[in-house]
């Protein structure tokens, strides 16, 4: 069947790839299939449920390349789970007693959409695959072609998700300013909390990127401006256990010798312990529509700082989060190249009627292809056996720690 109309949507949290992904898809369609009509649903599945879309006019197509300079999403995002009927009804997205999938399907049919491009994480793309199956059961042929967006880099079977490299560089840039706060007080502990619910990849990559920035600095030891003061002294990820007592002993020595301690913490590293503590205290655990614990509400960085501060005798503590700064940036040159390459395959897959999540398939030599939706899942752990991560821990004199069995 010849494709006549395509729809785009971006969903979930932001990542430094959304604007570039929209730009690349529009540019590629204009290049290889200019006759195809394109619309974009505003604010993800929220716009699809409400029928709120933007027609992609020739004027928009002509300016598509300008989107590479912007962070965020030019068509808006939202966190909507089509199978969470109660949440969709409560938010006024669908009438009581209706199935959000049916509402979304009816809108796609009414709009005459042949291909739906979803730019998001595992929840976004598996929801799209479920919608496609639902439509197929009702004799409507819809191709769903997704692009993998998550700064956590934790989608199966994608080797490198879009925007993650940029987020690591931006997180490093954020901390390169924050670290100067150690000069505001003696014996200071700074905790840099980095996004990453299940995966420590972003935390580790941010630490590596930050240390590369340190390599470019000419130090002035006469003023106490040395690498030791600004270096990373600990990296904690969800995949490895943190021995608080042993680490407190090690970091206490660092504090005595250097005068300050800098910790890079993945937000998911302490979630299980914090949730367990909250449950034992009878506190309510905040969750989002997908059932995920709202990490921004439980503050892992604060929890870790409260554990470590008295143990290492820190006089002042500062917890800073780089997540919103990092995820809202425009894609860097390396990410733009990956986004472009994925968009080319995504458009080709759409025109050929092949559904799937387009990215580097780690099970097939990282070739960029439409990975089958049944293989797509979130929560892919960071491989702590990678040489670059082990080198990082060796360079900062941190023991590796035991793997966390839950991951």
Coordinates of C-alpha atoms in Angstrom, one line a residue:
X1 CA 0.0 0.0 0.0
X2 CA 1.4 3.4 -1.0
X3 CA 1.9 5.7 2.0
X4 CA -0.1 8.9 1.8
X5 CA 0.0 10.4 5.3
X6 CA 2.5 10.2 8.1
X7 CA 2.1 11.4 11.7
X8 CA 4.9 12.2 14.3
X9 CA 4.8 12.4 18.0
X10 CA 7.4 12.8 20.8
X11 CA 6.6 11.5 24.3
X12 CA 8.0 10.9 27.7
X13 CA 10.7 13.0 29.3
X14 CA 12.9 15.3 27.3
X15 CA 16.2 14.3 25.7
X16 CA 18.7 16.2 23.6
X17 CA 17.5 14.6 20.4
X18 CA 13.8 15.4 20.0
X19 CA 14.1 18.6 17.9
X20 CA 16.9 17.0 15.8
X21 CA 14.9 13.8 15.3
X22 CA 11.8 15.8 14.1
X23 CA 14.1 17.9 11.8
X24 CA 15.8 14.8 10.4
X25 CA 12.5 13.0 9.7
X26 CA 11.0 16.0 8.0
X27 CA 14.2 16.6 5.9
X28 CA 14.4 13.0 4.8
X29 CA 10.7 12.8 3.8
X30 CA 11.1 16.0 1.8
X31 CA 14.1 14.5 0.1
X32 CA 12.9 11.0 -0.8
X33 CA 9.0 11.3 -0.6
X34 CA 8.0 14.9 -0.8
X35 CA 4.5 13.9 -1.8
X36 CA 3.7 12.3 1.6
X37 CA 1.5 14.5 3.8
X38 CA 2.8 14.9 7.4
X39 CA 1.2 16.0 10.6
X40 CA 2.5 16.2 14.1
X41 CA 0.4 15.4 17.2
X42 CA 1.0 18.0 19.9
X43 CA 2.2 16.8 23.3
X44 CA 2.6 13.2 22.4
X45 CA -0.3 10.8 23.1
X46 CA -2.2 13.6 24.7
X47 CA -2.5 15.3 21.3
X48 CA -3.4 12.0 19.6
X49 CA -6.2 11.3 22.1
X50 CA -7.6 14.9 21.7
X51 CA -7.0 15.1 17.9
X52 CA -4.7 18.1 18.4
X53 CA -2.2 18.1 15.5
X54 CA 0.0 20.5 13.5
X55 CA 0.0 20.2 9.7
X56 CA 3.6 20.2 8.4
X57 CA 3.4 22.9 5.7
X58 CA 6.0 23.6 3.0
X59 CA 7.0 26.6 5.0
X60 CA 7.7 24.3 8.1
X61 CA 9.6 21.8 5.9
X62 CA 11.8 24.6 4.6
X63 CA 12.8 25.6 8.1
X64 CA 13.2 22.1 9.5
X65 CA 17.0 22.3 9.5
X66 CA 16.8 25.1 12.1
X67 CA 15.4 22.7 14.7
X68 CA 18.9 21.3 15.2
X69 CA 19.7 24.4 17.2
X70 CA 16.9 23.9 19.7
X71 CA 16.5 21.7 22.8
X72 CA 13.2 20.3 24.0
X73 CA 10.6 19.2 21.5
X74 CA 9.1 21.5 18.9
X75 CA 5.8 19.5 19.0
X76 CA 5.6 19.1 22.8
X77 CA 5.8 16.1 25.1
X78 CA 3.6 14.4 27.8
X79 CA 3.6 11.3 29.9
X80 CA 0.5 9.4 28.9
X81 CA 0.1 5.6 29.1
X82 CA -2.7 4.4 26.9
X83 CA -3.3 1.3 29.0
X84 CA -3.7 3.4 32.2
X85 CA -7.4 4.0 31.7
X86 CA -7.9 5.5 35.1
X87 CA -5.2 8.1 34.6
X88 CA -6.4 9.0 31.1
X89 CA -10.0 9.5 32.4
X90 CA -8.8 11.5 35.5
X91 CA -6.8 13.9 33.3
X92 CA -9.8 14.4 31.0
X93 CA -8.1 12.9 28.0
X94 CA -10.9 10.3 27.3
X95 CA -14.5 10.0 28.5
X96 CA -15.3 7.7 31.4
X97 CA -16.0 4.1 30.3
X98 CA -13.9 4.4 27.1
X99 CA -10.6 2.6 26.1
X100 CA -7.8 5.1 25.3
X101 CA -6.5 2.7 22.7
X102 CA -9.8 2.8 20.9
X103 CA -10.0 6.6 21.1
X104 CA -6.4 6.9 19.7
X105 CA -7.2 4.3 17.0
X106 CA -10.3 6.2 16.0
X107 CA -8.3 9.4 15.7
X108 CA -5.6 7.8 13.6
X109 CA -8.3 6.4 11.3
X110 CA -10.1 9.8 11.1
X111 CA -6.9 11.5 10.3
X112 CA -6.1 8.9 7.6
X113 CA -2.6 8.1 9.0
X114 CA -0.7 5.3 7.4
X115 CA 2.5 5.6 9.4
X116 CA 3.0 6.8 13.0
X117 CA 6.6 7.8 14.0
X118 CA 7.1 7.8 17.7
X119 CA 10.1 9.4 19.3
X120 CA 10.5 8.2 22.8
X121 CA 11.7 5.6 25.3
X122 CA 10.5 2.1 25.8
X123 CA 7.1 3.0 27.2
X124 CA 6.4 5.3 24.2
X125 CA 7.4 2.8 21.6
X126 CA 5.8 -0.3 23.2
X127 CA 2.6 1.7 23.6
X128 CA 2.8 2.5 19.9
X129 CA 3.4 -1.2 19.1
X130 CA 0.4 -2.1 21.2
X131 CA -1.7 0.5 19.4
X132 CA -0.6 -0.9 16.1
X133 CA -1.6 -4.5 17.1
X134 CA -5.0 -3.1 18.3
X135 CA -5.6 -1.5 15.0
X136 CA -4.6 -4.7 13.1
X137 CA -7.1 -6.6 15.1
X138 CA -9.7 -4.1 13.8
X139 CA -8.6 -4.4 10.2
X140 CA -6.6 -1.2 10.0
X141 CA -3.1 -1.4 8.7
X142 CA -0.8 1.1 10.5
X143 CA 3.0 1.0 10.4
X144 CA 4.7 2.2 13.6
X145 CA 8.3 3.3 13.3
X146 CA 9.9 4.5 16.4
X147 CA 13.2 6.2 17.3
X148 CA 14.9 5.5 20.7
X149 CA 15.0 8.5 23.0
X150 CA 16.4 8.3 26.5
X151 CA 19.4 9.9 28.1
X152 CA 19.6 6.8 30.4
X153 CA 20.7 4.7 27.4
X154 CA 18.7 1.8 28.8
X155 CA 16.5 0.4 26.0
X156 CA 16.8 -3.2 24.8
X157 CA 18.1 -4.0 22.2
X158 CA 19.5 -0.5 21.3
X159 CA 23.2 -0.1 21.7
X160 CA 23.2 3.7 21.8
X161 CA 20.0 5.7 22.4
X162 CA 19.6 9.2 20.8
X163 CA 20.6 12.2 22.9
X164 CA 22.6 10.2 25.6
X165 CA 26.0 11.4 24.4
X166 CA 24.9 15.0 24.5
X167 CA 23.4 14.6 28.0
X168 CA 26.7 13.3 29.3
X169 CA 28.6 16.3 27.9
X170 CA 26.0 18.7 29.2
X171 CA 26.0 17.1 32.6
X172 CA 29.8 17.5 32.7
X173 CA 29.5 21.2 31.7
X174 CA 27.0 21.7 34.5
X175 CA 29.3 20.2 37.1
X176 CA 32.3 22.2 35.8
X177 CA 30.7 25.3 37.3
X178 CA 29.1 23.6 40.4
X179 CA 32.4 22.2 41.5
X180 CA 33.8 25.7 42.2
X181 CA 31.4 25.7 45.2
X182 CA 33.9 23.8 47.2
X183 CA 35.8 27.0 47.6
X184 CA 32.9 28.5 49.6
X185 CA 33.5 26.3 52.6
X186 CA 36.2 24.0 54.1
X187 CA 35.6 20.2 54.2
X188 CA 32.8 20.3 51.7
X189 CA 30.9 17.4 50.2
X190 CA 29.3 17.9 46.8
X191 CA 26.9 15.3 45.4
X192 CA 26.2 15.5 41.7
X193 CA 23.0 13.6 41.1
X194 CA 22.7 12.4 37.5
X195 CA 19.6 10.9 35.9
X196 CA 19.4 7.2 35.4
X197 CA 16.6 5.2 37.0
X198 CA 17.9 1.7 36.2
X199 CA 21.1 2.4 34.4
X200 CA 24.3 4.0 35.5
X201 CA 25.6 4.6 31.9
X202 CA 24.8 8.4 32.0
X203 CA 26.5 8.9 35.4
X204 CA 29.6 7.0 34.2
X205 CA 29.7 8.7 30.8
X206 CA 29.2 12.2 32.5
X207 CA 32.1 11.5 34.8
X208 CA 34.3 10.5 31.9
X209 CA 33.3 13.6 29.9
X210 CA 33.9 15.9 32.9
X211 CA 37.4 14.5 33.5
X212 CA 38.2 15.2 29.8
X213 CA 37.3 18.8 30.5
X214 CA 39.8 18.7 33.4
X215 CA 42.5 17.5 31.0
X216 CA 42.2 20.9 29.2
X217 CA 42.9 23.0 32.3
X218 CA 46.2 24.6 33.2
X219 CA 46.3 24.4 37.0
X220 CA 47.6 27.0 39.5
X221 CA 48.6 25.1 42.6
X222 CA 49.9 28.2 44.4
X223 CA 46.2 29.2 44.8
X224 CA 45.1 25.7 45.6
X225 CA 43.7 25.3 42.0
X226 CA 44.6 21.7 41.5
X227 CA 43.0 18.8 39.7
X228 CA 42.6 16.9 43.0
X229 CA 40.1 19.5 44.3
X230 CA 37.9 19.4 41.1
X231 CA 38.3 15.7 40.2
X232 CA 35.6 13.0 40.7
X233 CA 36.2 11.1 43.9
X234 CA 33.4 8.5 43.7
X235 CA 30.9 7.2 41.0
X236 CA 27.9 5.3 42.2
X237 CA 25.6 3.4 39.8
X238 CA 22.5 1.2 40.3
X239 CA 24.3 -1.9 39.0
X240 CA 26.9 -2.0 41.8
X241 CA 26.5 -2.1 45.6
X242 CA 27.7 0.8 47.6
X243 CA 29.4 -0.2 50.8
X244 CA 28.7 2.9 52.8
X245 CA 31.1 2.2 55.6
X246 CA 34.0 1.3 53.4
X247 CA 33.4 4.2 51.1
X248 CA 33.1 6.5 54.1
X249 CA 36.5 5.4 55.3
X250 CA 38.0 6.0 51.8
X251 CA 36.3 9.3 51.3
X252 CA 37.2 10.5 54.8
X253 CA 40.9 10.2 53.8
X254 CA 40.2 12.1 50.6
X255 CA 38.5 14.9 52.6
X256 CA 41.5 15.1 55.0
X257 CA 44.0 15.2 52.1
X258 CA 42.2 17.2 49.5
X259 CA 39.8 19.3 51.6
X260 CA 36.6 18.4 49.7
X261 CA 34.9 15.4 48.1
X262 CA 33.0 15.2 44.8
X263 CA 30.5 12.3 44.2
X264 CA 28.8 11.5 41.0
X265 CA 25.6 9.6 41.9
X266 CA 23.1 7.9 39.6
X267 CA 19.6 8.8 40.8
X268 CA 18.7 5.1 40.7
X269 CA 21.6 4.0 42.9
X270 CA 19.8 4.5 46.2
X271 CA 16.2 4.2 45.2
X272 CA 15.6 0.7 46.6
X273 CA 17.1 1.6 50.0
X274 CA 15.1 4.9 50.1
X275 CA 11.8 3.3 49.2
X276 CA 12.3 0.5 51.8
X277 CA 13.1 3.2 54.4
X278 CA 10.0 5.2 53.4
X279 CA 7.8 2.1 53.6
X280 CA 9.1 1.2 57.0
X281 CA 8.2 4.8 58.1
X282 CA 4.7 4.4 56.7
X283 CA 5.2 7.0 54.0
X284 CA 3.4 7.0 50.7
X285 CA 5.6 6.2 47.7
X286 CA 5.0 8.7 44.8
X287 CA 4.6 7.0 41.4
X288 CA 3.9 8.3 37.9
X289 CA 1.3 7.0 35.4
X290 CA 3.6 4.2 34.4
X291 CA 4.0 3.0 37.9
X292 CA 7.6 4.3 38.2
X293 CA 8.7 5.8 41.5
X294 CA 9.0 9.6 41.1
X295 CA 12.7 9.9 41.8
X296 CA 12.5 13.7 41.9
X297 CA 10.2 13.4 44.9
X298 CA 12.4 11.1 47.0
X299 CA 15.7 12.8 46.4
X300 CA 18.4 10.1 46.3
X301 CA 21.2 12.8 46.4
X302 CA 19.9 14.2 49.7
X303 CA 19.6 10.7 51.1
X304 CA 23.2 9.8 50.2
X305 CA 24.5 13.1 51.5
X306 CA 22.8 12.6 54.8
X307 CA 24.4 9.2 55.2
X308 CA 27.9 10.3 54.2
X309 CA 28.2 13.8 55.8
X310 CA 28.5 12.7 59.4
X311 CA 30.6 9.6 58.5
X312 CA 33.3 11.6 56.8
X313 CA 32.9 14.7 59.0
X314 CA 31.9 17.1 56.2
X315 CA 31.2 20.6 57.4
X316 CA 28.9 21.6 54.5
X317 CA 27.0 19.6 51.9
X318 CA 25.7 20.6 48.5
X319 CA 23.5 18.4 46.3
X320 CA 23.1 19.5 42.7
X321 CA 21.1 17.8 39.9
X322 CA 22.2 18.2 36.3
X323 CA 19.3 16.3 34.8
X324 CA 17.0 19.0 33.6
X325 CA 19.9 21.1 32.4
X326 CA 21.4 18.2 30.4
X327 CA 18.2 16.7 28.9
X328 CA 17.0 20.1 27.6
X329 CA 20.0 20.8 25.5
X330 CA 20.1 20.7 21.7
X331 CA 21.9 17.6 20.2
X332 CA 25.6 17.8 19.7
X333 CA 27.3 17.0 16.5
X334 CA 27.9 13.3 17.4
X335 CA 24.3 12.8 18.3
X336 CA 23.1 14.7 15.3
X337 CA 25.0 12.2 13.1
X338 CA 23.4 9.2 14.8
X339 CA 20.0 10.8 14.7
X340 CA 20.3 11.5 10.9
X341 CA 21.4 7.9 10.2
X342 CA 18.5 6.5 12.2
X343 CA 16.0 8.9 10.5
X344 CA 17.2 7.8 7.1
X345 CA 16.5 4.1 8.0
X346 CA 13.2 5.1 9.8
X347 CA 11.8 6.8 6.6
X348 CA 12.9 3.9 4.4
X349 CA 11.3 1.4 6.8
X350 CA 8.1 3.5 6.9
X351 CA 7.9 3.6 3.1
X352 CA 8.5 -0.2 3.0
X353 CA 5.8 -0.8 5.6
X354 CA 8.2 -2.2 8.2
X355 CA 7.4 -1.5 11.8
X356 CA 9.9 -1.4 14.6
X357 CA 12.2 0.7 16.7
X358 CA 15.0 2.1 14.6
X359 CA 18.4 2.2 16.2
X360 CA 21.7 0.3 16.6
X361 CA 20.7 -3.3 17.1
X362 CA 23.2 -4.6 19.7
X363 CA 22.3 -8.2 18.9
X364 CA 23.2 -7.7 15.2
X365 CA 26.6 -5.9 15.3
X366 CA 25.1 -2.5 16.1
X367 CA 23.7 -2.2 12.6
X368 CA 20.9 0.5 12.3
X369 CA 17.7 -1.3 11.6
X370 CA 14.0 -1.5 12.6
X371 CA 14.3 -3.7 15.7
X372 CA 11.2 -5.8 16.3
X373 CA 8.9 -4.3 18.9
X374 CA 8.6 -7.6 20.8
X375 CA 12.3 -7.3 21.6
X376 CA 11.9 -3.7 22.9
X377 CA 12.0 -3.2 26.7
X378 CA 13.3 -0.7 29.2
X379 CA 15.6 -1.1 32.2
X380 CA 18.7 -2.3 30.3
X381 CA 21.5 -2.2 32.9
X382 CA 24.8 -0.5 32.3
X383 CA 27.5 -3.0 31.5
X384 CA 30.0 -2.3 34.3
X385 CA 32.5 -4.7 32.7
X386 CA 33.3 -2.3 30.0
X387 CA 37.0 -1.3 29.9
X388 CA 36.4 2.5 29.9
X389 CA 34.3 2.2 33.1
X390 CA 36.8 0.0 34.9
X391 CA 39.6 2.5 33.9
X392 CA 37.5 5.3 35.4
X393 CA 37.2 3.6 38.7
X394 CA 41.0 2.8 38.7
X395 CA 41.8 6.4 37.9
X396 CA 39.8 7.7 40.8
X397 CA 41.0 5.0 43.2
X398 CA 37.5 3.5 43.8
X399 CA 37.0 -0.2 44.4
X400 CA 34.5 -1.6 41.9
X401 CA 32.0 -3.1 44.4
X402 CA 29.8 -6.2 44.0
X403 CA 27.0 -6.4 41.3
X404 CA 23.5 -5.7 42.5
X405 CA 21.6 -8.9 42.1
X406 CA 18.3 -7.1 41.2
X407 CA 19.9 -5.7 38.1

